[in-house]
mmCIF file of C-alpha atoms in Angstrom:
data_model
loop_
_atom_site.group_PDB
_atom_site.id
_atom_site.type_symbol
_atom_site.label_atom_id
_atom_site.label_comp_id
_atom_site.label_asym_id
_atom_site.label_seq_id
_atom_site.Cartn_x
_atom_site.Cartn_y
_atom_site.Cartn_z
ATOM 1 C CA GLN J 271 16.025 8.949 -314.326
ATOM 2 C CA VAL J 272 14.291 5.748 -313.325
ATOM 3 C CA GLN J 273 10.966 5.542 -315.109
ATOM 4 C CA LEU J 274 8.147 3.132 -315.876
ATOM 5 C CA VAL J 275 5.965 4.062 -318.845
ATOM 6 C CA GLN J 276 2.728 2.170 -319.381
ATOM 7 C CA SER J 277 0.523 1.709 -322.400
ATOM 8 C CA GLY J 278 -2.617 3.740 -322.902
ATOM 9 C CA ALA J 279 -6.189 3.391 -321.730
ATOM 10 C CA GLU J 280 -8.240 0.409 -322.830
ATOM 11 C CA LEU J 281 -11.958 -0.094 -323.390
ATOM 12 C CA LYS J 282 -13.007 -3.740 -323.315
ATOM 13 C CA LYS J 283 -16.223 -5.720 -323.363
ATOM 14 C CA PRO J 284 -17.076 -8.159 -320.571
ATOM 15 C CA GLY J 285 -15.433 -11.516 -321.215
ATOM 16 C CA ALA J 286 -12.606 -10.032 -323.268
ATOM 17 C CA SER J 287 -8.917 -9.906 -322.388
ATOM 18 C CA VAL J 288 -6.607 -6.946 -321.925
ATOM 19 C CA THR J 289 -2.832 -6.713 -322.078
ATOM 20 C CA ILE J 290 -1.014 -3.776 -320.557
ATOM 21 C CA SER J 291 2.662 -3.040 -321.157
ATOM 22 C CA CYS J 292 5.229 -1.372 -318.918
ATOM 23 C CA LYS J 293 8.566 -0.153 -320.284
ATOM 24 C CA ALA J 294 11.366 0.427 -317.810
ATOM 25 C CA SER J 295 14.263 2.821 -318.226
ATOM 26 C CA GLY J 296 17.021 4.349 -316.144
ATOM 27 C CA TYR J 297 18.036 1.164 -314.334
ATOM 28 C CA THR J 298 18.982 -2.443 -315.019
ATOM 29 C CA PHE J 299 15.673 -4.143 -315.798
ATOM 30 C CA THR J 300 16.665 -7.513 -314.347
ATOM 31 C CA ASP J 301 17.772 -6.034 -310.994
ATOM 32 C CA SER J 302 14.278 -5.552 -309.546
ATOM 33 C CA TYR J 303 10.948 -7.317 -309.347
ATOM 34 C CA LEU J 304 8.057 -5.644 -311.123
ATOM 35 C CA HIS J 305 4.636 -5.700 -309.498
ATOM 36 C CA TRP J 306 1.178 -4.913 -310.790
ATOM 37 C CA VAL J 307 -1.230 -3.093 -308.488
ATOM 38 C CA ARG J 308 -4.734 -1.992 -309.366
ATOM 39 C CA GLN J 309 -7.154 0.555 -307.976
ATOM 40 C CA ALA J 310 -10.856 0.591 -308.782
ATOM 41 C CA PRO J 311 -12.523 4.017 -308.764
ATOM 42 C CA GLY J 312 -12.618 5.370 -305.213
ATOM 43 C CA GLN J 313 -11.233 2.127 -303.829
ATOM 44 C CA GLU J 314 -8.066 0.918 -302.138
ATOM 45 C CA LEU J 315 -4.905 -0.410 -303.743
ATOM 46 C CA GLU J 316 -4.999 -4.113 -304.610
ATOM 47 C CA TRP J 317 -1.882 -6.158 -305.314
ATOM 48 C CA VAL J 318 -2.228 -8.314 -308.439
ATOM 49 C CA GLY J 319 1.125 -10.066 -308.628
ATOM 50 C CA TRP J 320 4.797 -9.852 -309.476
ATOM 51 C CA ILE J 321 7.287 -10.961 -312.081
ATOM 52 C CA ASP J 322 10.991 -11.531 -311.621
ATOM 53 C CA PRO J 323 12.479 -10.131 -314.841
ATOM 54 C CA THR J 324 15.618 -12.237 -314.376
ATOM 55 C CA ASN J 325 13.912 -15.568 -315.015
ATOM 56 C CA GLY J 326 10.272 -14.751 -315.697
ATOM 57 C CA GLY J 327 9.140 -16.277 -312.414
ATOM 58 C CA THR J 328 5.765 -15.040 -311.236
ATOM 59 C CA GLU J 329 3.520 -14.983 -308.183
ATOM 60 C CA TYR J 330 -0.114 -13.939 -308.308
ATOM 61 C CA ALA J 331 -2.635 -12.905 -305.681
ATOM 62 C CA GLN J 332 -5.216 -15.574 -304.936
ATOM 63 C CA ASN J 333 -8.026 -13.467 -306.423
ATOM 64 C CA PHE J 334 -6.375 -13.425 -309.850
ATOM 65 C CA ARG J 335 -4.890 -16.900 -310.213
ATOM 66 C CA GLY J 336 -6.089 -18.565 -313.400
ATOM 67 C CA ARG J 337 -7.059 -15.256 -314.971
ATOM 68 C CA VAL J 338 -3.811 -13.288 -315.087
ATOM 69 C CA THR J 339 -0.489 -13.868 -316.790
ATOM 70 C CA MET J 340 2.601 -11.707 -316.382
ATOM 71 C CA THR J 341 5.467 -11.862 -318.859
ATOM 72 C CA ARG J 342 8.518 -9.848 -319.762
ATOM 73 C CA ASP J 343 10.838 -9.146 -322.676
ATOM 74 C CA THR J 344 14.303 -8.368 -321.352
ATOM 75 C CA SER J 345 15.542 -7.276 -324.793
ATOM 76 C CA ILE J 346 13.348 -4.182 -324.578
ATOM 77 C CA SER J 347 13.094 -3.875 -320.774
ATOM 78 C CA SER J 348 9.348 -4.354 -320.828
ATOM 79 C CA ALA J 349 6.822 -6.236 -318.750
ATOM 80 C CA TYR J 350 3.275 -7.210 -319.627
ATOM 81 C CA MET J 351 0.136 -8.128 -317.736
ATOM 82 C CA GLU J 352 -2.707 -9.981 -319.406
ATOM 83 C CA LEU J 353 -6.048 -10.215 -317.598
ATOM 84 C CA ARG J 354 -8.669 -12.505 -319.118
ATOM 85 C CA ALA J 355 -12.408 -12.975 -318.782
ATOM 86 C CA LEU J 356 -12.898 -9.352 -317.821
ATOM 87 C CA LYS J 357 -15.800 -8.421 -315.558
ATOM 88 C CA SER J 358 -17.246 -5.023 -314.771
ATOM 89 C CA ASP J 359 -15.422 -4.938 -311.442
ATOM 90 C CA ASP J 360 -12.075 -5.283 -313.226
ATOM 91 C CA ALA J 361 -12.507 -1.667 -314.280
ATOM 92 C CA ALA J 362 -9.626 0.105 -312.585
ATOM 93 C CA VAL J 363 -6.346 1.905 -312.969
ATOM 94 C CA TYR J 364 -3.540 -0.645 -313.243
ATOM 95 C CA PHE J 365 -0.050 0.367 -312.106
ATOM 96 C CA CYS J 366 3.240 -1.338 -312.774
ATOM 97 C CA VAL J 367 5.629 -0.781 -309.899
ATOM 98 C CA ARG J 368 9.303 -1.448 -309.295
ATOM 99 C CA GLU J 369 10.251 -3.046 -305.993
ATOM 100 C CA ASP J 370 13.756 -2.217 -304.844
ATOM 101 C CA HIS J 371 16.247 -4.142 -302.704
ATOM 102 C CA ARG J 372 14.455 -2.915 -299.548
ATOM 103 C CA PHE J 373 11.230 -4.590 -300.732
ATOM 104 C CA SER J 374 9.737 -1.131 -301.168
ATOM 105 C CA MET J 375 7.622 -0.104 -304.151
ATOM 106 C CA ASP J 376 9.728 2.906 -304.995
ATOM 107 C CA VAL J 377 8.899 3.706 -308.632
ATOM 108 C CA TRP J 378 5.370 3.646 -310.057
ATOM 109 C CA GLY J 379 4.183 3.835 -313.628
ATOM 110 C CA GLN J 380 1.652 6.483 -314.569
ATOM 111 C CA GLY J 381 -1.199 3.974 -314.511
ATOM 112 C CA THR J 382 -3.375 2.506 -317.257
ATOM 113 C CA THR J 383 -7.149 2.900 -317.087
ATOM 114 C CA VAL J 384 -9.133 -0.164 -318.064
ATOM 115 C CA ILE J 385 -12.834 0.329 -318.707
ATOM 116 C CA VAL J 386 -15.065 -2.725 -318.981
ATOM 117 C CA SER J 387 -18.373 -2.020 -320.632
ATOM 118 C CA SER J 388 -20.672 -3.605 -323.151
ATOM 119 C CA ASP D 296 -3.172 -14.621 -297.130
ATOM 120 C CA ILE D 297 -2.119 -11.923 -294.708
ATOM 121 C CA GLN D 298 -4.815 -9.314 -294.081
ATOM 122 C CA MET D 299 -3.967 -5.726 -293.178
ATOM 123 C CA THR D 300 -6.489 -3.689 -291.205
ATOM 124 C CA GLN D 301 -6.035 0.063 -291.098
ATOM 125 C CA SER D 302 -7.843 2.499 -288.861
ATOM 126 C CA PRO D 303 -9.432 4.888 -288.999
ATOM 127 C CA SER D 304 -10.726 4.801 -292.570
ATOM 128 C CA SER D 305 -10.810 8.580 -292.552
ATOM 129 C CA LEU D 306 -9.964 11.445 -290.248
ATOM 130 C CA SER D 307 -10.215 15.197 -290.141
ATOM 131 C CA ALA D 308 -7.582 17.255 -288.335
ATOM 132 C CA SER D 309 -6.361 20.827 -288.135
ATOM 133 C CA VAL D 310 -3.097 22.132 -289.512
ATOM 134 C CA GLY D 311 -0.443 21.554 -286.860
ATOM 135 C CA ASP D 312 -2.221 18.591 -285.278
ATOM 136 C CA ARG D 313 -0.552 15.281 -284.599
ATOM 137 C CA VAL D 314 -2.140 12.545 -286.724
ATOM 138 C CA THR D 315 -1.858 8.835 -285.984
ATOM 139 C CA ILE D 316 -2.906 5.905 -288.175
ATOM 140 C CA THR D 317 -2.732 2.281 -287.122
ATOM 141 C CA CYS D 318 -2.269 -0.851 -289.190
ATOM 142 C CA GLN D 319 -2.776 -4.354 -287.846
ATOM 143 C CA ALA D 320 -1.569 -7.513 -289.562
ATOM 144 C CA SER D 321 -3.459 -10.796 -289.315
ATOM 145 C CA GLN D 322 -0.215 -12.555 -288.419
ATOM 146 C CA ASP D 323 3.339 -11.695 -287.354
ATOM 147 C CA ILE D 324 5.099 -9.836 -290.175
ATOM 148 C CA GLY D 325 8.155 -8.677 -288.226
ATOM 149 C CA ILE D 326 9.021 -5.237 -289.580
ATOM 150 C CA TYR D 327 8.093 -6.111 -293.147
ATOM 151 C CA LEU D 328 5.812 -3.106 -293.567
ATOM 152 C CA ASN D 329 5.839 -0.011 -295.755
ATOM 153 C CA TRP D 330 3.722 3.157 -295.768
ATOM 154 C CA TYR D 331 2.633 5.098 -298.879
ATOM 155 C CA GLN D 332 0.933 8.411 -299.544
ATOM 156 C CA GLN D 333 -1.457 8.815 -302.442
ATOM 157 C CA LYS D 334 -2.800 12.164 -303.592
ATOM 158 C CA PRO D 335 -5.899 12.307 -305.810
ATOM 159 C CA GLY D 336 -5.214 11.309 -309.398
ATOM 160 C CA LYS D 337 -1.604 10.382 -308.644
ATOM 161 C CA ALA D 338 0.346 7.183 -308.127
ATOM 162 C CA PRO D 339 1.282 6.326 -304.535
ATOM 163 C CA GLN D 340 4.588 7.500 -303.128
ATOM 164 C CA LEU D 341 6.770 5.599 -300.663
ATOM 165 C CA LEU D 342 7.176 7.371 -297.307
ATOM 166 C CA ILE D 343 8.354 4.754 -294.796
ATOM 167 C CA TYR D 344 10.002 1.374 -295.384
ATOM 168 C CA SER D 345 10.712 -1.514 -293.036
ATOM 169 C CA ALA D 346 8.219 -0.089 -290.535
ATOM 170 C CA SER D 347 10.286 2.874 -289.363
ATOM 171 C CA PHE D 348 12.836 4.039 -291.949
ATOM 172 C CA LEU D 349 12.145 7.358 -293.640
ATOM 173 C CA GLU D 350 12.509 7.352 -297.404
ATOM 174 C CA ALA D 351 15.067 9.861 -298.701
ATOM 175 C CA GLY D 352 13.564 13.271 -299.344
ATOM 176 C CA VAL D 353 10.484 12.678 -297.198
ATOM 177 C CA PRO D 354 9.883 15.322 -294.499
ATOM 178 C CA SER D 355 10.827 14.318 -290.973
ATOM 179 C CA ARG D 356 7.311 15.043 -289.662
ATOM 180 C CA PHE D 357 6.409 11.598 -291.020
ATOM 181 C CA SER D 358 7.368 8.581 -288.930
ATOM 182 C CA GLY D 359 6.522 4.936 -288.440
ATOM 183 C CA SER D 360 6.860 2.411 -285.653
ATOM 184 C CA GLY D 361 5.815 -1.067 -284.621
ATOM 185 C CA SER D 362 6.572 -4.699 -285.260
ATOM 186 C CA ALA D 363 4.915 -8.112 -285.376
ATOM 187 C CA THR D 364 1.199 -7.334 -285.842
ATOM 188 C CA ASP D 365 0.784 -3.716 -284.716
ATOM 189 C CA PHE D 366 2.103 -0.669 -286.527
ATOM 190 C CA THR D 367 1.648 3.086 -286.260
ATOM 191 C CA PHE D 368 2.147 5.887 -288.762
ATOM 192 C CA THR D 369 2.390 9.447 -287.441
ATOM 193 C CA ILE D 370 2.400 12.917 -288.907
ATOM 194 C CA SER D 371 3.801 15.059 -286.097
ATOM 195 C CA SER D 372 2.396 18.351 -287.369
ATOM 196 C CA LEU D 373 -0.156 18.129 -290.157
ATOM 197 C CA GLN D 374 0.482 20.419 -293.129
ATOM 198 C CA PRO D 375 -1.995 21.341 -295.884
ATOM 199 C CA GLU D 376 0.054 19.404 -298.434
ATOM 200 C CA ASP D 377 -0.392 16.208 -296.387
ATOM 201 C CA ILE D 378 -4.000 15.873 -297.496
ATOM 202 C CA ALA D 379 -3.986 12.424 -299.070
ATOM 203 C CA THR D 380 -4.826 8.792 -298.505
ATOM 204 C CA TYR D 381 -2.249 6.717 -296.643
ATOM 205 C CA TYR D 382 -1.737 2.980 -297.078
ATOM 206 C CA CYS D 383 0.234 0.370 -295.207
ATOM 207 C CA GLN D 384 1.584 -2.631 -297.136
ATOM 208 C CA GLN D 385 3.116 -5.879 -295.909
ATOM 209 C CA TYR D 386 5.790 -7.862 -297.715
ATOM 210 C CA GLU D 387 6.307 -10.797 -295.347
ATOM 211 C CA ASN D 388 4.293 -13.083 -297.609
ATOM 212 C CA LEU D 389 3.274 -11.955 -301.078
ATOM 213 C CA ARG D 390 2.011 -8.378 -300.804
ATOM 214 C CA THR D 391 -1.104 -6.872 -299.231
ATOM 215 C CA PHE D 392 -2.266 -3.303 -298.771
ATOM 216 C CA GLY D 393 -4.416 -1.926 -296.010
ATOM 217 C CA GLN D 394 -7.729 -0.330 -296.897
ATOM 218 C CA GLY D 395 -6.314 3.177 -296.677
ATOM 219 C CA THR D 396 -6.869 6.181 -294.417
ATOM 220 C CA LYS D 397 -8.093 9.402 -295.965
ATOM 221 C CA VAL D 398 -6.704 12.452 -294.171
ATOM 222 C CA GLU D 399 -8.579 15.744 -294.501
ATOM 223 C CA VAL D 400 -8.084 19.187 -293.026
ATOM 224 C CA LYS D 401 -10.764 20.679 -290.765
#
């Protein structure tokens, strides 16, 4: 079945960087954009950006430009999100999400919790 | 950036009630709008795509309508398992979610 499996929880200090991975299976990796969406505790969903696995093209939300980088490795059907200069309000669950041909986010990873604390 | 404004932020209704949530876009997005359900501790789940199309396997009590800047999401008869937070999301330009509507049972 179609599945996105993310890396485990991370504990980081303010100012550090975090990289989260997302491994896809059950479909052709290059057929669909992958998005990253985050959710701070008790808060709404926030779109971070997307990567086109076909060519590595990316688009980031204004709030994250200059601080986030999304990459992919097609040989292992995996995508990565690096967020730098972490602040306390970056503490959240980060989801990788597949977007299908209908522009719908139809498959979600299990989420990766990032804790930012000194 | 396109802003999405959902209302209400929360509501309480009885089992069997009709529940309506609205979502307003800051500019014309055509029908480029999806609706998701999120239960506590879980990832969101797609319910409605392109404003009014029901995702496969989703109960028919869920529906969506609207275009341009004004959209509506309806649960025709609220069930206990519908307790969740609902989000709209536009895809006309980049992606933006609404603030969410938490639905509770009276």
